C-alpha cells in the first residue's frame, strides 16, 4: 500500500500541499473544486494546514460545524459512546435511541422522528413520507402525488432530488428524471398558490436558500405558505438542513416568521461536525404512515450518532449559540452593510451569522476573492459567480470575526 508522505527536506513552503493535492487529483473523482489548502488539524474557528499555516474558517462545513471544530463537549460525548457501542443497526434497540427521538421531537415541538445520516437521505425520506401520506391519508389517487418546490433550490444530490433542481450543473446528464415535482419561483406566493392542486401532497422549501447565495424570501412569504398549505391540506416541509440549529439566531429559521411547518428536515449541525446525522421530524399522523420494512437505513439513528446529537441538542437548549448568532450576526451585517456603501459589494443578504455577499464583478469572481482571502488566512466558499458565503462557526470570537472582515476589506481594497 502506498501513502503520500509530504517531502520533509525542501525549502518550498508549499511542497507538501502541492504533492498531496496532486495525489488527490490523480486518484479521486473531480466532483469538487476545492481551494488549494490541505487541512491537517482544526480547533474552534481555526484550521491548520499540513505546513503549519493557520486559517480562520468562515464556512464551517456549510453549517455542519456550527459548534466549531473539535468542540470538547461533542468530542467527549463521541469518545464515551465509542467505548460503549457504535452500531446495532435498527434490527435491535439501543439505549440512546429513545432519548434521541424524544428530545429531537421536543426541540422541534413535534411528535416523531425518522433518523437518517446525510441531508440528501433525509430529503428523500421527506419526499417518500409526503407521497405515502398523500396516498394513505389525503386520498390522492395512486401514482398522482405531486410536490411543489422552489426554483434555485438545493436539497441534495440524489437522482430524485436533482430531478427538481434548476441548476444545470447539478442536473445535466443524470436523467431520466423522477417525475412528480412542480417548480415555482422562490418567494412568489401567488405562483405557489397557483401550483397547488388536488394532487399536491407537499410544498418543500428552504426557509432561506443557502446554496443559491443565502436568499431570504420576502417578509410574510413563509407565513403565506403556511396558510396556503393548511387551507389545501398539503404538508409544509421545511428543509432546515443548512438554516437550522442556531445559524440564523433561532433554533429554526422558520421561527423568524412565527411559522411551524408540518415537517422539519434536519442534518449538518445535528451531527456536530463529528458524524453525519440527519432526520425528518413531524407528527405521528404523518410519520405513522410507515410500516416495518417500508423505509430505513443501516446507520440511521446509530448509537454514536444519537450520542453526539443528544449533546448538540443539550447545547442548543441553553440558547447560548442562538444568542451568539444573533449578536455576532448583527455585527457582521452592520460591517458588511458598510461595504455596500463603498460600491465594492453589490448586495449582502442573510440572517444571523450567515451572509451571502455579492462582490462587484470588477473585483473578480467569487473564486478569485476566495483565493485571495485564503492567501490572507481566511477560508470562505464562492457560489454562483461573484457571490461568497460567510458562515463561521457560531463559537467564533468577535475579535476573530473582525479580523476576518479586515481581510475581506483588504482584498477589496476598501
Ligand atoms: C438545504 C440543504 N438541503 C440538503 C442538503 C444536502 O445535504 P447532504 O450534503 O448532507 O446530503 C444541503 C447541503 O448543502 C442543504 O444545504
Short mmCIF file of C-alpha atoms and ligand atoms in Angstrom, two decimals:
data_model
loop_
_atom_site.label_atom_id
_atom_site.label_comp_id
_atom_site.label_asym_id
_atom_site.label_seq_id
_atom_site.Cartn_x
_atom_site.Cartn_y
_atom_site.Cartn_z
CA UNK A 1 0.00 0.00 0.00
CA UNK A 2 1.35 3.44 -0.88
CA UNK A 3 0.78 6.56 1.14
CA UNK A 4 1.56 10.10 0.12
CA UNK A 5 4.24 11.34 2.51
CA UNK A 6 4.84 15.06 2.28
CA UNK A 7 8.51 15.79 1.39
CA UNK A 8 10.39 16.74 4.54
CA UNK A 9 13.64 18.08 3.04
CA UNK A 10 12.67 21.04 0.92
CA UNK A 11 12.62 24.79 1.33
CA UNK A 12 9.40 25.12 -0.62
CA UNK A 13 6.71 26.08 1.95
CA UNK A 14 4.03 24.68 -0.35
CA UNK A 15 5.69 21.39 -1.32
CA UNK A 16 3.62 19.16 0.97
CA UNK A 17 0.41 20.92 -0.04
CA UNK A 18 1.18 20.53 -3.71
CA UNK A 19 2.15 16.87 -3.51
CA UNK A 20 -0.98 15.97 -1.53
CA UNK A 21 -3.23 17.87 -3.93
CA UNK A 22 -1.53 16.23 -6.93
CA UNK A 23 -2.11 12.80 -5.39
CA UNK A 24 -5.76 13.62 -4.65
CA UNK A 25 -6.25 14.84 -8.22
CA UNK A 26 -4.66 11.66 -9.55
CA UNK A 27 -6.76 9.25 -7.54
CA UNK A 28 -10.14 10.89 -6.89
CA UNK A 29 -13.14 11.82 -9.00
CA UNK A 30 -13.13 15.54 -9.71
CA UNK A 31 -16.62 16.21 -8.42
CA UNK A 32 -15.37 19.13 -6.30
CA UNK A 33 -13.05 22.06 -6.97
CA UNK A 34 -11.60 22.73 -3.51
CA UNK A 35 -9.45 25.70 -2.61
CA UNK A 36 -5.76 24.67 -2.69
CA UNK A 37 -5.39 24.18 1.06
CA UNK A 38 -4.76 20.86 2.80
CA UNK A 39 -6.07 20.90 6.35
CA UNK A 40 -4.33 18.77 8.96
CA UNK A 41 -5.89 19.90 12.26
CA UNK A 42 -8.60 22.26 13.49
CA UNK A 43 -9.91 23.74 16.72
CA UNK A 44 -12.78 26.15 17.32
CA UNK A 45 -12.95 28.52 14.35
CA UNK A 46 -9.39 27.84 13.20
CA UNK A 47 -7.83 25.28 10.88
CA UNK A 48 -4.14 24.50 10.37
CA UNK A 49 -2.73 23.14 7.14
CA UNK A 50 -0.06 20.49 6.61
CA UNK A 51 2.65 23.15 6.62
CA UNK A 52 1.52 24.85 9.79
CA UNK A 53 -0.33 27.82 8.28
CA UNK A 54 -3.46 28.84 10.17
CA UNK A 55 -6.78 29.82 8.62
CA UNK A 56 -9.95 31.29 10.05
CA UNK A 57 -12.83 29.04 8.99
CA UNK A 58 -15.60 31.29 7.71
CA UNK A 59 -17.55 28.44 6.10
CA UNK A 60 -17.99 25.93 8.95
CA UNK A 61 -18.58 22.95 6.68
CA UNK A 62 -21.68 24.61 5.17
CA UNK A 63 -23.02 24.97 8.74
CA UNK A 64 -22.22 21.39 9.79
CA UNK A 65 -19.66 22.92 12.18
CA UNK A 66 -21.94 25.40 13.97
CA UNK A 67 -20.33 24.42 17.29
CA UNK A 68 -16.78 24.70 15.99
CA UNK A 69 -14.05 22.20 15.24
CA UNK A 70 -13.18 19.72 17.98
CA UNK A 71 -15.85 21.01 20.34
CA UNK A 72 -14.86 19.38 23.64
CA UNK A 73 -18.41 18.50 24.72
CA UNK A 74 -19.10 16.79 21.40
CA UNK A 75 -15.75 15.02 21.26
CA UNK A 76 -16.24 13.74 24.81
CA UNK A 77 -19.78 12.54 24.03
CA UNK A 78 -18.46 10.71 20.96
CA UNK A 79 -15.48 9.27 22.84
CA UNK A 80 -17.65 7.94 25.65
CA UNK A 81 -20.03 6.34 23.17
CA UNK A 82 -17.16 4.85 21.12
CA UNK A 83 -16.19 2.86 24.21
CA UNK A 84 -19.74 1.50 24.67
CA UNK A 85 -21.43 0.61 21.38
CA UNK A 86 -21.31 2.33 17.99
CA UNK A 87 -23.70 0.44 15.75
CA UNK A 88 -26.53 -2.00 16.25
CA UNK A 89 -28.47 -1.42 13.02
CA UNK A 90 -32.18 -0.96 13.56
CA UNK A 91 -32.56 -4.74 13.81
CA UNK A 92 -32.16 -4.23 17.58
CA UNK A 93 -32.97 -1.44 20.01
CA UNK A 94 -30.16 0.50 21.67
CA UNK A 95 -30.17 2.62 24.78
CA UNK A 96 -29.60 6.07 23.21
CA UNK A 97 -32.38 5.89 20.63
CA UNK A 98 -35.38 6.73 22.82
CA UNK A 99 -33.70 9.83 24.26
CA UNK A 100 -32.58 10.95 20.82
CA UNK A 101 -36.08 10.72 19.34
CA UNK A 102 -37.84 12.17 22.38
CA UNK A 103 -35.51 15.12 22.70
CA UNK A 104 -35.39 15.88 18.98
CA UNK A 105 -39.18 15.80 18.73
CA UNK A 106 -39.33 18.12 21.75
CA UNK A 107 -36.77 20.53 20.28
CA UNK A 108 -38.90 20.76 17.14
CA UNK A 109 -42.21 20.99 19.01
CA UNK A 110 -43.29 17.86 17.16
CA UNK A 111 -44.08 14.24 17.94
CA UNK A 112 -42.00 11.78 15.95
CA UNK A 113 -38.59 11.32 14.34
CA UNK A 114 -37.26 9.26 11.47
CA UNK A 115 -33.44 9.28 11.63
CA UNK A 116 -31.13 9.07 8.64
CA UNK A 117 -27.48 10.07 8.03
CA UNK A 118 -26.93 12.63 5.28
CA UNK A 119 -29.06 15.59 4.31
CA UNK A 120 -29.99 14.16 0.93
CA UNK A 121 -31.23 10.95 2.57
CA UNK A 122 -33.42 12.97 4.90
CA UNK A 123 -34.87 14.93 1.96
CA UNK A 124 -35.53 11.64 0.14
CA UNK A 125 -37.24 10.42 3.30
CA UNK A 126 -39.37 13.58 3.39
CA UNK A 127 -40.40 13.05 -0.25
CA UNK A 128 -41.29 9.41 0.38
CA UNK A 129 -43.19 10.30 3.56
CA UNK A 130 -45.20 13.01 1.78
CA UNK A 131 -46.12 10.69 -1.09
CA UNK A 132 -47.17 7.86 1.24
CA UNK A 133 -49.15 10.32 3.40
CA UNK A 134 -50.77 11.63 0.22
CA UNK A 135 -51.96 8.17 -0.83
CA UNK A 136 -52.81 6.71 2.57
CA UNK A 137 -54.18 9.76 4.41
CA UNK A 138 -55.09 12.52 1.95
CA UNK A 139 -56.55 10.12 -0.57
CA UNK A 140 -54.63 11.17 -3.68
CA UNK A 141 -55.17 8.59 -6.47
CA UNK A 142 -52.27 6.16 -6.83
CA UNK A 143 -49.29 7.47 -8.80
CA UNK A 144 -50.59 11.06 -8.99
CA UNK A 145 -48.87 12.70 -5.97
CA UNK A 146 -47.09 15.99 -6.71
CA UNK A 147 -44.72 18.12 -4.64
CA UNK A 148 -44.24 21.87 -5.14
CA UNK A 149 -40.63 23.07 -4.85
CA UNK A 150 -38.83 26.37 -5.49
CA UNK A 151 -36.51 27.41 -8.27
CA UNK A 152 -32.82 27.68 -7.31
CA UNK A 153 -33.37 25.14 -4.54
CA UNK A 154 -30.62 22.95 -3.17
CA UNK A 155 -31.82 19.83 -1.37
CA UNK A 156 -29.00 17.39 -2.18
CA UNK A 157 -27.66 15.21 -4.97
CA UNK A 158 -29.69 12.01 -5.37
CA UNK A 159 -31.30 11.24 -8.73
CA UNK A 160 -34.76 12.19 -7.43
CA UNK A 161 -33.53 15.40 -5.80
CA UNK A 162 -31.61 16.61 -8.86
CA UNK A 163 -34.75 15.88 -10.88
CA UNK A 164 -36.29 19.01 -9.32
CA UNK A 165 -33.14 21.14 -9.31
CA UNK A 166 -33.00 24.16 -11.63
CA UNK A 167 -29.19 24.21 -11.58
CA UNK A 168 -27.93 22.75 -14.89
CA UNK A 169 -24.62 21.72 -13.25
CA UNK A 170 -26.41 19.63 -10.63
CA UNK A 171 -28.85 18.14 -13.14
CA UNK A 172 -27.32 17.64 -16.57
CA UNK A 173 -26.74 14.07 -17.78
CA UNK A 174 -28.36 12.44 -14.76
CA UNK A 175 -31.72 11.69 -16.40
CA UNK A 176 -34.14 10.08 -16.77
CA UNK A 177 -35.57 12.30 -14.06
CA UNK A 178 -38.10 11.47 -11.37
CA UNK A 179 -41.49 13.00 -12.20
CA UNK A 180 -43.96 14.50 -9.74
CA UNK A 181 -42.48 17.92 -8.94
CA UNK A 182 -43.75 21.41 -9.79
CA UNK A 183 -41.18 24.20 -9.66
CA UNK A 184 -42.27 27.76 -8.81
CA UNK A 185 -40.16 30.93 -8.35
CA UNK A 186 -38.80 31.19 -4.79
CA UNK A 187 -40.53 33.90 -2.80
CA UNK A 188 -43.56 34.17 -5.14
CA UNK A 189 -46.56 33.23 -3.03
CA UNK A 190 -49.11 33.71 -5.83
CA UNK A 191 -47.19 31.29 -8.09
CA UNK A 192 -47.03 28.74 -5.30
CA UNK A 193 -50.74 29.08 -4.60
CA UNK A 194 -51.46 28.58 -8.29
CA UNK A 195 -49.29 25.44 -8.47
CA UNK A 196 -51.12 23.63 -5.66
CA UNK A 197 -53.74 21.17 -6.97
CA UNK A 198 -55.85 18.35 -5.53
CA UNK A 199 -52.91 16.02 -6.15
CA UNK A 200 -50.35 18.18 -4.29
CA UNK A 201 -49.11 16.37 -1.19
CA UNK A 202 -46.39 18.76 -0.06
CA UNK A 203 -44.58 22.04 -0.52
CA UNK A 204 -40.84 21.57 0.06
CA UNK A 205 -38.79 24.73 0.70
CA UNK A 206 -35.62 26.04 2.30
CA UNK A 207 -36.74 28.87 4.63
CA UNK A 208 -33.54 30.62 3.47
CA UNK A 209 -31.89 29.31 0.31
CA UNK A 210 -28.28 28.60 1.28
CA UNK A 211 -26.56 27.32 -1.84
CA UNK A 212 -28.42 29.84 -4.01
CA UNK A 213 -26.47 32.57 -2.18
CA UNK A 214 -28.24 32.92 1.20
CA UNK A 215 -31.52 34.19 -0.30
CA UNK A 216 -34.01 35.36 2.31
CA UNK A 217 -37.60 35.28 0.99
CA UNK A 218 -39.81 38.38 1.23
CA UNK A 219 -41.34 39.05 4.67
CA UNK A 220 -44.60 37.17 5.03
CA UNK A 221 -43.75 34.52 2.43
CA UNK A 222 -43.28 31.60 4.81
CA UNK A 223 -46.37 32.59 6.78
CA UNK A 224 -48.27 32.75 3.48
CA UNK A 225 -47.01 29.28 2.51
CA UNK A 226 -48.18 28.06 5.92
CA UNK A 227 -51.68 29.43 5.30
CA UNK A 228 -51.95 28.00 1.77
CA UNK A 229 -50.71 24.56 2.79
CA UNK A 230 -53.03 24.44 5.79
CA UNK A 231 -56.04 25.50 3.71
CA UNK A 232 -55.31 22.98 0.95
CA UNK A 233 -54.40 20.02 3.19
CA UNK A 234 -50.82 19.94 1.90
CA UNK A 235 -47.74 19.23 4.04
CA UNK A 236 -45.35 22.17 4.52
CA UNK A 237 -41.87 20.64 4.61
CA UNK A 238 -39.09 22.99 5.74
CA UNK A 239 -35.60 21.88 4.74
CA UNK A 240 -33.64 23.39 7.65
CA UNK A 241 -30.56 21.28 6.97
CA UNK A 242 -28.41 24.39 6.49
CA UNK A 243 -30.57 27.13 8.04
CA UNK A 244 -31.48 25.29 11.23
CA UNK A 245 -29.91 24.63 14.62
CA UNK A 246 -28.77 28.11 15.56
CA UNK A 247 -27.31 29.55 12.37
CA UNK A 248 -29.86 32.35 11.94
CA UNK A 249 -30.09 33.25 15.62
CA UNK A 250 -33.04 30.93 16.26
CA UNK A 251 -33.16 27.17 16.51
CA UNK A 252 -35.10 27.16 13.21
CA UNK A 253 -35.13 29.85 10.52
CA UNK A 254 -38.93 29.39 10.24
CA UNK A 255 -39.23 30.93 13.72
CA UNK A 256 -38.34 34.36 12.34
CA UNK A 257 -41.80 34.39 10.76
CA UNK A 258 -43.52 32.60 13.63
CA UNK A 259 -44.12 29.63 11.34
CA UNK A 260 -44.25 25.99 12.37
CA UNK A 261 -44.18 23.67 9.33
CA UNK A 262 -45.62 20.15 9.27
CA UNK A 263 -42.18 18.64 8.92
CA UNK A 264 -38.60 19.70 9.57
CA UNK A 265 -35.76 18.13 7.61
CA UNK A 266 -32.54 18.40 9.62
CA UNK A 267 -28.92 17.43 9.06
CA UNK A 268 -25.46 19.02 9.08
CA UNK A 269 -25.10 20.61 12.58
CA UNK A 270 -27.21 17.82 14.12
CA UNK A 271 -24.06 15.69 13.91
CA UNK A 272 -21.92 18.44 15.46
CA UNK A 273 -19.36 18.19 12.67
CA UNK A 274 -18.38 14.81 14.13
CA UNK A 275 -20.65 12.26 12.45
CA UNK A 276 -23.35 12.52 9.77
CA UNK A 277 -26.75 12.71 11.45
CA UNK A 278 -29.98 13.72 9.74
CA UNK A 279 -33.65 13.32 10.48
CA UNK A 280 -37.19 14.02 9.44
CA UNK A 281 -39.32 15.30 12.32
CA UNK A 282 -43.10 15.54 12.11
CA UNK A 283 -46.39 14.46 13.68
CA UNK A 284 -47.38 10.90 14.48
CA UNK A 285 -50.16 11.20 11.91
CA UNK A 286 -47.60 11.87 9.19
CA UNK A 287 -44.68 9.62 10.18
CA UNK A 288 -47.18 6.98 11.26
CA UNK A 289 -47.65 6.06 7.59
CA UNK A 290 -44.59 3.81 7.67
CA UNK A 291 -44.74 0.11 8.43
CA UNK A 292 -41.67 -2.07 9.13
CA UNK A 293 -39.62 -2.69 6.03
CA UNK A 294 -41.01 0.26 4.04
CA UNK A 295 -38.04 2.59 4.60
CA UNK A 296 -34.78 2.62 6.51
CA UNK A 297 -31.01 2.89 6.67
CA UNK A 298 -28.38 0.66 8.30
CA UNK A 299 -26.61 3.58 10.00
CA UNK A 300 -29.67 5.80 10.62
CA UNK A 301 -30.10 6.51 14.33
CA UNK A 302 -26.98 4.59 15.32
CA UNK A 303 -25.74 4.87 18.93
CA UNK A 304 -22.75 7.08 18.09
CA UNK A 305 -24.91 9.45 16.04
CA UNK A 306 -27.54 9.60 18.79
CA UNK A 307 -24.92 10.30 21.49
CA UNK A 308 -23.43 13.21 19.56
CA UNK A 309 -26.83 14.62 18.55
CA UNK A 310 -28.03 14.44 22.18
CA UNK A 311 -25.11 16.67 23.17
CA UNK A 312 -25.87 19.00 20.24
CA UNK A 313 -29.45 19.31 21.50
CA UNK A 314 -28.30 19.98 25.06
CA UNK A 315 -26.12 22.81 23.72
CA UNK A 316 -29.00 24.23 21.70
CA UNK A 317 -31.34 24.16 24.69
CA UNK A 318 -29.04 26.56 26.52
CA UNK A 319 -29.83 29.21 23.90
CA UNK A 320 -26.20 30.34 24.02
CA UNK A 321 -25.46 29.59 20.37
CA UNK A 322 -28.62 31.20 19.06
CA UNK A 323 -27.72 34.28 21.13
CA UNK A 324 -24.18 34.36 19.73
CA UNK A 325 -25.52 34.04 16.17
CA UNK A 326 -27.91 36.94 16.80
CA UNK A 327 -25.33 39.27 18.35
CA UNK A 328 -22.37 38.44 16.11
CA UNK A 329 -24.75 38.33 13.14
CA UNK A 330 -25.93 41.90 13.79
CA UNK A 331 -22.29 42.97 13.89
CA UNK A 332 -21.43 41.01 10.73
CA UNK A 333 -24.32 42.50 8.76
CA UNK A 334 -23.60 46.03 10.01
CA UNK A 335 -19.96 45.72 8.85
CA UNK A 336 -20.87 44.15 5.51
CA UNK A 337 -23.52 46.85 5.04
CA UNK A 338 -20.76 49.47 5.20
CA UNK A 339 -19.03 47.69 2.31
CA UNK A 340 -22.11 48.03 0.10
CA UNK A 341 -21.78 51.79 0.60
CA UNK A 342 -18.30 51.69 -0.99
CA UNK A 343 -19.56 50.15 -4.22
CA UNK A 344 -17.24 47.12 -3.80
CA UNK A 345 -20.11 44.92 -2.76
CA UNK A 346 -23.32 44.87 -4.79
CA UNK A 347 -25.58 43.24 -2.22
CA UNK A 348 -25.49 41.48 1.12
CA UNK A 349 -28.22 39.09 2.26
CA UNK A 350 -28.68 36.79 5.19
CA UNK A 351 -29.78 36.33 8.75
CA UNK A 352 -27.83 35.72 11.93
CA UNK A 353 -24.24 34.62 11.42
CA UNK A 354 -24.87 33.82 7.78
CA UNK A 355 -24.34 36.09 4.79
CA UNK A 356 -24.27 35.91 1.03
CA UNK A 357 -22.08 38.70 -0.31
CA UNK A 358 -22.31 39.66 -3.99
CA UNK A 359 -18.94 41.15 -4.89
CA UNK A 360 -18.93 43.73 -7.67
CA UNK A 361 -17.67 41.67 -10.64
CA UNK A 362 -14.99 44.28 -11.40
CA UNK A 363 -13.14 42.98 -8.28
CA UNK A 364 -13.13 39.41 -9.54
CA UNK A 365 -15.13 36.22 -9.37
CA UNK A 366 -16.21 34.66 -6.10
CA UNK A 367 -13.49 32.06 -6.65
CA UNK A 368 -10.79 34.72 -7.10
CA UNK A 369 -11.93 36.55 -3.98
CA UNK A 370 -11.94 33.24 -2.05
CA UNK A 371 -8.36 32.51 -3.19
CA UNK A 372 -7.20 35.99 -2.19
CA UNK A 373 -8.84 35.57 1.21
CA UNK A 374 -7.16 32.20 1.57
CA UNK A 375 -3.77 33.81 0.95
CA UNK A 376 -4.61 36.10 3.89
CA UNK A 377 -5.64 33.21 6.13
CA UNK A 378 -9.42 33.24 5.73
CA UNK A 379 -11.41 30.35 4.22
CA UNK A 380 -14.76 31.01 2.54
CA UNK A 381 -16.51 29.43 -0.44
CA UNK A 382 -17.86 31.05 -3.55
CA UNK A 383 -21.20 30.29 -5.16
CA UNK A 384 -22.85 31.41 -8.41
CA UNK A 385 -20.21 33.64 -9.98
CA UNK A 386 -19.47 36.61 -7.78
CA UNK A 387 -21.07 35.56 -4.50
CA UNK A 388 -19.21 34.44 -1.41
CA UNK A 389 -20.85 32.87 1.58
CA UNK A 390 -19.85 33.75 5.11
CA UNK A 391 -20.93 31.31 7.80
CA UNK A 392 -18.29 30.94 10.51
CA UNK A 393 -18.74 28.53 13.42
CA UNK A 394 -21.06 30.12 16.00
CA UNK A 395 -18.23 29.83 18.56
CA UNK A 396 -16.08 32.38 16.68
CA UNK A 397 -14.94 35.30 18.85
CA UNK A 398 -15.84 38.87 17.91
CA UNK A 399 -12.12 39.64 17.57
CA UNK A 400 -11.60 36.81 15.11
CA UNK A 401 -14.70 37.80 13.16
CA UNK A 402 -13.41 41.37 12.96
CA UNK A 403 -10.02 40.10 11.82
CA UNK A 404 -11.71 38.06 9.08
CA UNK A 405 -13.69 41.13 8.00
CA UNK A 406 -10.43 43.16 7.94
CA UNK A 407 -9.05 40.62 5.48
CA UNK A 408 -12.14 40.95 3.26
CA UNK A 409 -11.80 44.74 3.32
CA UNK A 410 -8.12 44.40 2.41
CA UNK A 411 -8.87 42.05 -0.50
CA UNK A 412 -11.45 44.51 -1.81
CA UNK A 413 -9.16 47.49 -1.20
CA UNK A 414 -11.88 49.00 0.94
C1 LIG B 1 -30.73 22.93 2.40
C2 LIG B 1 -29.94 21.68 2.13
N1 LIG B 1 -30.60 20.51 1.96
C3 LIG B 1 -29.93 19.37 1.72
C4 LIG B 1 -28.55 19.34 1.63
C5 LIG B 1 -27.84 18.04 1.35
O1 LIG B 1 -27.14 17.62 2.46
P1 LIG B 1 -26.01 16.49 2.32
O2 LIG B 1 -24.87 17.12 1.57
O3 LIG B 1 -25.65 16.12 3.73
O4 LIG B 1 -26.61 15.36 1.55
C6 LIG B 1 -27.85 20.54 1.78
C7 LIG B 1 -26.38 20.56 1.64
O5 LIG B 1 -25.75 21.57 1.45
C8 LIG B 1 -28.56 21.73 2.02
O6 LIG B 1 -27.93 22.90 2.16
#
